[in-house]
Tab-separated table of C-alpha atoms and ligand atoms in Angstrom:
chain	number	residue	atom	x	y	z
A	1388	UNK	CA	0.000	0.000	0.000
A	1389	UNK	CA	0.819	3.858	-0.672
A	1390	UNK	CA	1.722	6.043	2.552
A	1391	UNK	CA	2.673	9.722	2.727
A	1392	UNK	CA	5.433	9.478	5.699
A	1393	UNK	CA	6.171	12.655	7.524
A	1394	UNK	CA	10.163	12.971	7.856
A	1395	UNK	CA	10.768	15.990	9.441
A	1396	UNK	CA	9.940	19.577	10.202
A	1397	UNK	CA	9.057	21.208	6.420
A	1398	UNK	CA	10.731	18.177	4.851
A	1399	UNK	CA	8.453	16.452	2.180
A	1400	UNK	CA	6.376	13.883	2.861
A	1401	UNK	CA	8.270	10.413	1.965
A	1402	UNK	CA	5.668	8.730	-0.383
A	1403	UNK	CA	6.705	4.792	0.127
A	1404	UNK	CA	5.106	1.308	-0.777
A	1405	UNK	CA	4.376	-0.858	2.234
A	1406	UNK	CA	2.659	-4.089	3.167
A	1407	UNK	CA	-0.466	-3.651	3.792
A	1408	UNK	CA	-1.610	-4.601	7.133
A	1409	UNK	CA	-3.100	-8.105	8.472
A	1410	UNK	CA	-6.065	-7.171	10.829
A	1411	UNK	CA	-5.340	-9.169	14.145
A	1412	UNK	CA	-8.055	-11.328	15.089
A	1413	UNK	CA	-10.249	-8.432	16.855
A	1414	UNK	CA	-9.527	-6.094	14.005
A	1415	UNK	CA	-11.162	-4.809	10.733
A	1416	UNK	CA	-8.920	-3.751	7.997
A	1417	UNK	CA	-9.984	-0.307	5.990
A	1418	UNK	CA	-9.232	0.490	2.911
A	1419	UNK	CA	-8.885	4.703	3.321
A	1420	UNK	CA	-11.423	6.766	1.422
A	1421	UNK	CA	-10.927	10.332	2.439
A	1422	UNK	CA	-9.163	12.041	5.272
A	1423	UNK	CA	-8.876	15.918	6.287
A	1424	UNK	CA	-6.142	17.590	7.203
A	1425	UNK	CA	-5.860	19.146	10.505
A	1426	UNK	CA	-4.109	22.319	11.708
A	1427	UNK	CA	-2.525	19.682	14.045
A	1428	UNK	CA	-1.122	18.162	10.597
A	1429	UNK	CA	-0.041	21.548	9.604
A	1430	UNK	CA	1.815	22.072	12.732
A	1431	UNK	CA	3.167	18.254	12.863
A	1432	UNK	CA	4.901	19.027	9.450
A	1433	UNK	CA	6.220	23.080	10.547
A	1434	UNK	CA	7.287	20.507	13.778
A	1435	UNK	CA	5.868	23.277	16.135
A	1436	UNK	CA	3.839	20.141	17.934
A	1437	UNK	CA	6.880	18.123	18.035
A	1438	UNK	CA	5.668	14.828	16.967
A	1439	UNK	CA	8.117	12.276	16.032
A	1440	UNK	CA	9.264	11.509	12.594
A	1441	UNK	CA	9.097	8.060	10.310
A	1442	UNK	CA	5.402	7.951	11.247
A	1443	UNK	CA	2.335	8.406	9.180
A	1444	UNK	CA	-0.371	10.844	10.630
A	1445	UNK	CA	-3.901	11.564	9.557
A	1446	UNK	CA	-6.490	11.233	12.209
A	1447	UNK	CA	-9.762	12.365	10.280
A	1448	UNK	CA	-10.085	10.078	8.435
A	1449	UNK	CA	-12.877	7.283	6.870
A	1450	UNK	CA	-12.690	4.598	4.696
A	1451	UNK	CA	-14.441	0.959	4.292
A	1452	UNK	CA	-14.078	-2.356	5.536
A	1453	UNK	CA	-12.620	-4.829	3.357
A	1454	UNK	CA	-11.450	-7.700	5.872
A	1455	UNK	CA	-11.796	-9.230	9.655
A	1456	UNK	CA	-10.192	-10.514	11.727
A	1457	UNK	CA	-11.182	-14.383	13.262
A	1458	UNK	CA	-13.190	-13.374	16.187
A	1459	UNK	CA	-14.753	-10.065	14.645
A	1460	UNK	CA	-18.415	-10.155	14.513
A	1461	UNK	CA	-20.369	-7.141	13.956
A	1462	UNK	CA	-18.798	-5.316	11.097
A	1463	UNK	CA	-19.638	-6.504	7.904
A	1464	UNK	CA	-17.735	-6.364	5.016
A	1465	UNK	CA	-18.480	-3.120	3.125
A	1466	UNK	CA	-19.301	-0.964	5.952
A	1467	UNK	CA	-18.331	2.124	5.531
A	1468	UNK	CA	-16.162	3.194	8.804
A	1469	UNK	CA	-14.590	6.036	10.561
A	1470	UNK	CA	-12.705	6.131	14.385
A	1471	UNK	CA	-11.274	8.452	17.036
A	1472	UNK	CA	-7.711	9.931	17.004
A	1473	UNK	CA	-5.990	7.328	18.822
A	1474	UNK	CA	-6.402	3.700	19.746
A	1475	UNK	CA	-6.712	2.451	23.197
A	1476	UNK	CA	-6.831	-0.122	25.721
A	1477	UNK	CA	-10.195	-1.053	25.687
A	1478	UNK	CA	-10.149	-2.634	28.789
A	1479	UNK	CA	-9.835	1.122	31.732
A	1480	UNK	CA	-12.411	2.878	32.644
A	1481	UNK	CA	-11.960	5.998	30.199
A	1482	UNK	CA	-12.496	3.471	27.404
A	1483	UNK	CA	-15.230	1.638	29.148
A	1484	UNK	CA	-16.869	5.249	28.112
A	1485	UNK	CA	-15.054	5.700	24.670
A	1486	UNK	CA	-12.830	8.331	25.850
A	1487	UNK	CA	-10.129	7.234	23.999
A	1488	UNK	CA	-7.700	10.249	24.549
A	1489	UNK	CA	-7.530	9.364	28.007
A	1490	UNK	CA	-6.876	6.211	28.609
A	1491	UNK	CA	-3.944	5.641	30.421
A	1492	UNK	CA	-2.333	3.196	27.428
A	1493	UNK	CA	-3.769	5.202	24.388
A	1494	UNK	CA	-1.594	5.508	21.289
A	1495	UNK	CA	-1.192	6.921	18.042
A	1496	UNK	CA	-3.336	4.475	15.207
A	1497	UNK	CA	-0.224	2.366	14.124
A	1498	UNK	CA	-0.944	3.717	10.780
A	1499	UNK	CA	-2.909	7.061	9.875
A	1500	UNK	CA	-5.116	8.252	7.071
A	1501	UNK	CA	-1.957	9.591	5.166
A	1502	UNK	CA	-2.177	5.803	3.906
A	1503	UNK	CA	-4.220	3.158	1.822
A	1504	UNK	CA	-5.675	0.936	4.180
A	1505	UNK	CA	-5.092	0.883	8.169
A	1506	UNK	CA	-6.094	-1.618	10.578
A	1507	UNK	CA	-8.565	-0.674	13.646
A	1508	UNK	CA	-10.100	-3.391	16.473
A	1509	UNK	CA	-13.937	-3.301	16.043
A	1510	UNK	CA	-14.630	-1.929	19.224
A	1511	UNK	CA	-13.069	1.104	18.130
A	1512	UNK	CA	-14.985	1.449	14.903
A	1513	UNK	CA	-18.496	3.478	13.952
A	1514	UNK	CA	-20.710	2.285	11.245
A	1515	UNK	CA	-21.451	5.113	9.060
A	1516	UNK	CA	-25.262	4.268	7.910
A	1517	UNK	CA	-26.278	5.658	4.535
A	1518	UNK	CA	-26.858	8.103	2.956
A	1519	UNK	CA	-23.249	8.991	4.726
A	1520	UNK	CA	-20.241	9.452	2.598
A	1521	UNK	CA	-16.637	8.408	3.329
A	1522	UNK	CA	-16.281	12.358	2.787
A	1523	UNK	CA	-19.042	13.001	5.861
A	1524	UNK	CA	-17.186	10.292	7.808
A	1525	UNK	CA	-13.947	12.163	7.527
A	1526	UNK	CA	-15.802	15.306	8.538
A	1527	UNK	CA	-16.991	13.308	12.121
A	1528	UNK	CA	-13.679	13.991	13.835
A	1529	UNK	CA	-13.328	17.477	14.211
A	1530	UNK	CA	-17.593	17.872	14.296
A	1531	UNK	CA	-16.805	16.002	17.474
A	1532	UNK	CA	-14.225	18.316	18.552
A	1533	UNK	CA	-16.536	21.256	18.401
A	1534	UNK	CA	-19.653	18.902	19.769
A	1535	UNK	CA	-17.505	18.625	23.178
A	1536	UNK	CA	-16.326	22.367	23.363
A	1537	UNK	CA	-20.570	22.577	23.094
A	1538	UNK	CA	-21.348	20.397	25.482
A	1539	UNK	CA	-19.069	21.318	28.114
A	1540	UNK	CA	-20.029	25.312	27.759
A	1541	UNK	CA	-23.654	24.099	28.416
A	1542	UNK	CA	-25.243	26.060	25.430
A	1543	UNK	CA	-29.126	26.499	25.974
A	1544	UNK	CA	-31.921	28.131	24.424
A	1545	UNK	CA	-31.141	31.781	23.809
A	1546	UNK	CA	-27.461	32.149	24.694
A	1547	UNK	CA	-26.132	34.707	22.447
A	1548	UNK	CA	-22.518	32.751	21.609
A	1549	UNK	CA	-19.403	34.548	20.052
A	1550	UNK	CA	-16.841	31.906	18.073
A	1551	UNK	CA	-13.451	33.286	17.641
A	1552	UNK	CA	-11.865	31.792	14.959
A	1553	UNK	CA	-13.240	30.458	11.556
A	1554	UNK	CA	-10.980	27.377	10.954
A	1555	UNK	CA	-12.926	24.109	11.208
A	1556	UNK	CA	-13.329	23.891	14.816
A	1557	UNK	CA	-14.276	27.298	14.850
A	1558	UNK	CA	-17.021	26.508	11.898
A	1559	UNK	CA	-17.930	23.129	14.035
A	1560	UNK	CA	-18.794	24.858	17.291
A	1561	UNK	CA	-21.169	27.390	15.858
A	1562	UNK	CA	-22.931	24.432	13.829
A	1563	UNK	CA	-23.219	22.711	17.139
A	1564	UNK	CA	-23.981	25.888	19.168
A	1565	UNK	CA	-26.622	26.425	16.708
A	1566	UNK	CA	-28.055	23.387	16.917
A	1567	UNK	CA	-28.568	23.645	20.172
A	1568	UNK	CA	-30.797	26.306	20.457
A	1569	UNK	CA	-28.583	29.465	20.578
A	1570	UNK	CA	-30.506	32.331	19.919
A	1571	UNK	CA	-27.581	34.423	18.171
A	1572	UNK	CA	-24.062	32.701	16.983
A	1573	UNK	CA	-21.405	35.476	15.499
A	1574	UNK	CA	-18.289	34.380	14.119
A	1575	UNK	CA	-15.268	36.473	14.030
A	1576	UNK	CA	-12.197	36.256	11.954
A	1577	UNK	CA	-9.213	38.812	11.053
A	1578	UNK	CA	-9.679	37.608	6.856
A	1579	UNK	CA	-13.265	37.511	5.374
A	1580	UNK	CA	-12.884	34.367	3.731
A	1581	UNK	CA	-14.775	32.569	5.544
A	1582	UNK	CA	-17.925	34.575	5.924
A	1583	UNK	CA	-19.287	32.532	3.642
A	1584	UNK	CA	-18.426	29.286	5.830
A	1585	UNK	CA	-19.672	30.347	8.621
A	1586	UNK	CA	-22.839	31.459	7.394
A	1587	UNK	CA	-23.494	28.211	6.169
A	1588	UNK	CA	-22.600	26.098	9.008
A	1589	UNK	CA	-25.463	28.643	10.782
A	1590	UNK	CA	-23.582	31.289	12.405
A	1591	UNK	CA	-26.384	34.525	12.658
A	1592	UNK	CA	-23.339	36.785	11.708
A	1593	UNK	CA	-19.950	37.050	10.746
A	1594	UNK	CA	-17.420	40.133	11.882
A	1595	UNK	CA	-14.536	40.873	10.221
A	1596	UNK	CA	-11.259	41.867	12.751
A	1597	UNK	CA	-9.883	43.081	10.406
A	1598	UNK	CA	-7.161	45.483	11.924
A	1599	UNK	CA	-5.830	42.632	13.738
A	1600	UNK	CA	-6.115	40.983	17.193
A	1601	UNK	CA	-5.936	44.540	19.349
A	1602	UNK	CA	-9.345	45.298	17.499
A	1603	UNK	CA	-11.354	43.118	19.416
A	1604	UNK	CA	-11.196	45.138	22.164
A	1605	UNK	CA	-12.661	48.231	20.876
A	1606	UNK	CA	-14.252	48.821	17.764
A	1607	UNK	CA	-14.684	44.778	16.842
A	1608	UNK	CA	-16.667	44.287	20.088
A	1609	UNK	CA	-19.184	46.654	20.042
A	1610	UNK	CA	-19.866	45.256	16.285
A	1611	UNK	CA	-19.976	42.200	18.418
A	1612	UNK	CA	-21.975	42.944	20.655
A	1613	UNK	CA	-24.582	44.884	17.908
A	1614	UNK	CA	-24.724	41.444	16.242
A	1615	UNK	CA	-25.223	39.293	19.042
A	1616	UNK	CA	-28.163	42.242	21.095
A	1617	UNK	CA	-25.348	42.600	23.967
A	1618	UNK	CA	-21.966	40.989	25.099
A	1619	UNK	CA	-21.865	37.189	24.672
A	1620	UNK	CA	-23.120	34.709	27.287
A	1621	UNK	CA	-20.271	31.935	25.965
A	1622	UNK	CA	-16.840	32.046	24.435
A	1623	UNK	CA	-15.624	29.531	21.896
A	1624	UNK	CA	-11.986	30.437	22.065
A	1625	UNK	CA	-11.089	28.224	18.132
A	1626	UNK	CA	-8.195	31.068	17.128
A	1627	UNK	CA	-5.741	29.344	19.289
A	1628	UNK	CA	-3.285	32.767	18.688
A	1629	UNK	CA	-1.204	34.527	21.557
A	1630	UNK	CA	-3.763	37.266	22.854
A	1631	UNK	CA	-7.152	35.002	22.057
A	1632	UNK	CA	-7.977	33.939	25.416
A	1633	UNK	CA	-7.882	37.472	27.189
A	1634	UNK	CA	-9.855	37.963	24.378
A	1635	UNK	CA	-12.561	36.433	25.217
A	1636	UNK	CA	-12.137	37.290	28.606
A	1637	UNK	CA	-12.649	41.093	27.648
A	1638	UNK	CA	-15.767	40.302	25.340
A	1639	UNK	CA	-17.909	38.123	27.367
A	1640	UNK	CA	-20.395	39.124	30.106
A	1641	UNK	CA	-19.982	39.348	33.783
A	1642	UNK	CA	-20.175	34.849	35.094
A	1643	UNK	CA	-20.251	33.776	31.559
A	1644	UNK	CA	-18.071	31.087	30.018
A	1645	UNK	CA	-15.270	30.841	27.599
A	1646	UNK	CA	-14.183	27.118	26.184
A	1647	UNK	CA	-10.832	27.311	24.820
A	1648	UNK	CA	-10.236	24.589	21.871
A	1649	UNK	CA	-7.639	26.614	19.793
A	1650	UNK	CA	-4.502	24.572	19.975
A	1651	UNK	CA	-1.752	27.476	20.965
A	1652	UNK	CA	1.581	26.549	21.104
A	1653	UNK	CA	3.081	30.115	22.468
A	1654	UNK	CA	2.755	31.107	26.224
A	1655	UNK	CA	-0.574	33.381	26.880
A	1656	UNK	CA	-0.495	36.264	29.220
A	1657	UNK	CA	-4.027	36.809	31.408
A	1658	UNK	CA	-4.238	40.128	33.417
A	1659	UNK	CA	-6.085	37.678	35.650
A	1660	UNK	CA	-7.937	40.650	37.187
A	1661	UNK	CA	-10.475	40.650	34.463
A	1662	UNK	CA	-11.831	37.026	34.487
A	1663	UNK	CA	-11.644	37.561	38.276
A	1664	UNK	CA	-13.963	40.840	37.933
A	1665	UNK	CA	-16.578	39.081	36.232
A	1666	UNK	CA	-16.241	35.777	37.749
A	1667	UNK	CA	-15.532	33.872	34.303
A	1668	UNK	CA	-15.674	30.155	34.385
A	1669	UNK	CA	-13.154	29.292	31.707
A	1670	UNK	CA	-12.382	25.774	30.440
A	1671	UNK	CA	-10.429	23.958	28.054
A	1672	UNK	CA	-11.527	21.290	25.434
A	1673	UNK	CA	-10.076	18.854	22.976
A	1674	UNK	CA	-11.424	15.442	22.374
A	1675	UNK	CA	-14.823	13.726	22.484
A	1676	UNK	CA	-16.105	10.257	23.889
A	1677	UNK	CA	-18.045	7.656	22.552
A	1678	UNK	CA	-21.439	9.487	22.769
A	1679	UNK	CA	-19.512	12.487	20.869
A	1680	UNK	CA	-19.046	10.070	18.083
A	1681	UNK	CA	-22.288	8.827	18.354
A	1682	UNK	CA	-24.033	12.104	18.333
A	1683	UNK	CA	-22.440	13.182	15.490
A	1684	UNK	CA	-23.075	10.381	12.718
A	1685	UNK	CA	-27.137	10.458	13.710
A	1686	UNK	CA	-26.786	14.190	13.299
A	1687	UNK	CA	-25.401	13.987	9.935
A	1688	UNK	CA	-27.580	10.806	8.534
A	1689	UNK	CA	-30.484	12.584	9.825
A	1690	UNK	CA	-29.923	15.065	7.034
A	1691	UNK	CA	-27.933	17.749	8.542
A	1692	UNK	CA	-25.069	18.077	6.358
A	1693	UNK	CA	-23.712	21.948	5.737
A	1694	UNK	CA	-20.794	20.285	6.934
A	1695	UNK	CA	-19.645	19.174	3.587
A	1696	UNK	CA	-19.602	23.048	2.666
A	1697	UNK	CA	-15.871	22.921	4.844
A	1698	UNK	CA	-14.901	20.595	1.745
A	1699	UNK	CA	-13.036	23.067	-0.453
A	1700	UNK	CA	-10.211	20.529	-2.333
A	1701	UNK	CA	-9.664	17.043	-2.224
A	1702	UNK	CA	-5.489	15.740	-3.153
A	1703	UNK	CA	-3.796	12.882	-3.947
A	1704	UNK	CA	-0.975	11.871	-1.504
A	1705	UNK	CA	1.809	13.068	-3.394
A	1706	UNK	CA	0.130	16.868	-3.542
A	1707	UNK	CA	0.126	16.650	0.454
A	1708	UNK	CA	3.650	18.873	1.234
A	1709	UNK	CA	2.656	21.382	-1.003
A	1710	UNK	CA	-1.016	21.908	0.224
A	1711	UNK	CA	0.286	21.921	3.524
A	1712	UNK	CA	3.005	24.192	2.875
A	1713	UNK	CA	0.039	26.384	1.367
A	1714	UNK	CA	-1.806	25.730	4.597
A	1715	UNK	CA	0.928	27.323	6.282
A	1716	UNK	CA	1.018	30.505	3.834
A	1717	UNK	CA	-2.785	30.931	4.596
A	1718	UNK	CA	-4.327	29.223	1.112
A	1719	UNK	CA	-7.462	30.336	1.085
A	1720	UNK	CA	-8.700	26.516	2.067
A	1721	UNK	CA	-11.020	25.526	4.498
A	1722	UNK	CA	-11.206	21.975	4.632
A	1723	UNK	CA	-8.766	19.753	2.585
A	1724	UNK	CA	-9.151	16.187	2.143
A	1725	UNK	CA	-6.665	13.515	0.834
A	1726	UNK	CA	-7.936	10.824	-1.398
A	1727	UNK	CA	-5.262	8.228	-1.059
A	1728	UNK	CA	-6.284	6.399	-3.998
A	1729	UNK	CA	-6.655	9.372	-5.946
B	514	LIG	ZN1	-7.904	17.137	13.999
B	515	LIG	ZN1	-8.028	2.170	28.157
């Protein structure tokens, strides 16, 4: 089988033959359909997140079922499949609940979606039912990211809800916060290029910052708070930039909370004085559990798909350093996949 191997920070991807993988006997093998690329790809590859070489990465990724191992018995050949980040014990407590991430023993997927096939054990799988797509399945991951950051801010029937940040978690969290009954969801980005985006995943409005982060404390937040009716209830903090989370902090209403999901990798200063004024509950975000998952697919084969409006290119493997590298000079992309078969 064809992998893209990652080899080092801004080194090109090392596209090699393999073997393809033998499923053990509580494993399915998948043959790869699509799978998105992450920011956390895009800073694996700059090697900002420090991850180690020789490895192949992709963790959004779905593809179908083509064989099982001996003692697998509910996943038919043919199903169309997709997974969490990681693979785990399956035998702790945090995976009794499908909270992968945190089992004590979890691990990268021996092989990611940068690849033709990889091997997962069934427990770890999720049917996608029709009229899903291997394209929706690789959108499942980071809808699940945002689904959490949801959950754990509590959204309810008319919270006005400010998202900062209009990359794909950003775009996920006002889809969920939406969903869930907010009565006004603004989205705000320093480039405009993803008005459109946002508007379509069901943000109620979209502000430009654009003079930069410093904006958001003056004239960006009272178009803020005109487009929400006052200052934000909740904070999706999705920018992950030095400066975001005080932020939020300065835009949000006296006991409100801010979820921070942006991934920064630079130290943040807090004048801690502020959230300390208003008595902000502040929390932080990443992963999803089983119910995440689970959430997610019905969502999406119940017919709610703007999702696939993140889709804006799909590659082959060998095209994967140089949309990455455009990643990195800002292409104007929103959500790439890979076809590794293209
Ligand atoms: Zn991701
Ligand atoms: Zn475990």
């Amino acid at each position: 089988m064809k992998v893209a191997v990652y080899t080092g920070p801004r080194e090109p991807f090392r596209i090699e033959e393999r073997p393809t993988p033998t499923p053990g006997p509580d494993e399915v093998l998948v043959r790869i359909g699509r799978c998105g690329i992450c920011a956390t790809d895009v800073s694996t590859w700059t090697g900002d997140a420090g991850m180690e070489t020789n490895k192949v990465y992709g963790h959004e990724f779905a593809g179908e079922v083509v064989a099982r191992g001996d003692r697998v018995r509910g996943m038919p050949i043919g199903a169309l499949v997709t997974a969490q980040c990681v693979t785990a014990c399956g035998r702790c407590e945090e995976c009794a609940r499908g909270h992968l991430c945190f089992c004590p023993e979890w691990k990268q997927h021996p092989t990611g979606g940068f690849g033709q096939y990889m091997t997962l054990p069934e427990r770890e799988a999720y049917v996608l039912p029709p009229p899903l797509t291997l394209e929706d399945g690789a959108l499942v991951e980071p809808l699940a990211v945002g689904l959490r950051g949801v959950k754990l801010a509590d959204v309810g029937a008319g919270d006005r809800v400010l998202v900062l940040g209009a990359g794909p978690i950003g775009l996920c969290a006002a889809y969920w916060a939406k969903r869930r009954g907010a009565a006004q969801v603004v989205v705000v980005a320093p480039s405009d290029r993803r008005r459109s985006f946002a508007l379509a995943m069901g943000a109620d409005a979209f502000v430009l910052n654009a003079s930069g982060p410093s904006d958001v404390a003056n004239a960006t937040e009272a178009r803020i708070r005109d487009a929400l009716g006052g200052p934000p209830d909740l904070v999706f903090e999705c920018a992950g930039f030095p400066g975001a989370v005080m932020q939020a902090m300065n835009a949000i209403r006296a006991k409100g909370t801010i979820v921070c999901m942006g991934y920064g990798l630079h130290p943040e200063t807090i004048q801690t004085g502020v959230p300390l004024f208003k008595e902000l509950c502040v929390r932080f975000s990443m992963t999803y559990d089983r119910s995440d998952y689970q959430e997610v697919i019905a969502t999406l084969a119940a017919g709610h798909l703007e999702p696939r409006c993140m889709i804006t290119k799909t590659i082959p493997l060998e095209a994967l350093t140089a949309t990455i590298e455009g990643l990195v000079a800002r292409a104007p992309e929103c959500k790439v996949m890979v076809d590794p078969w293209a």
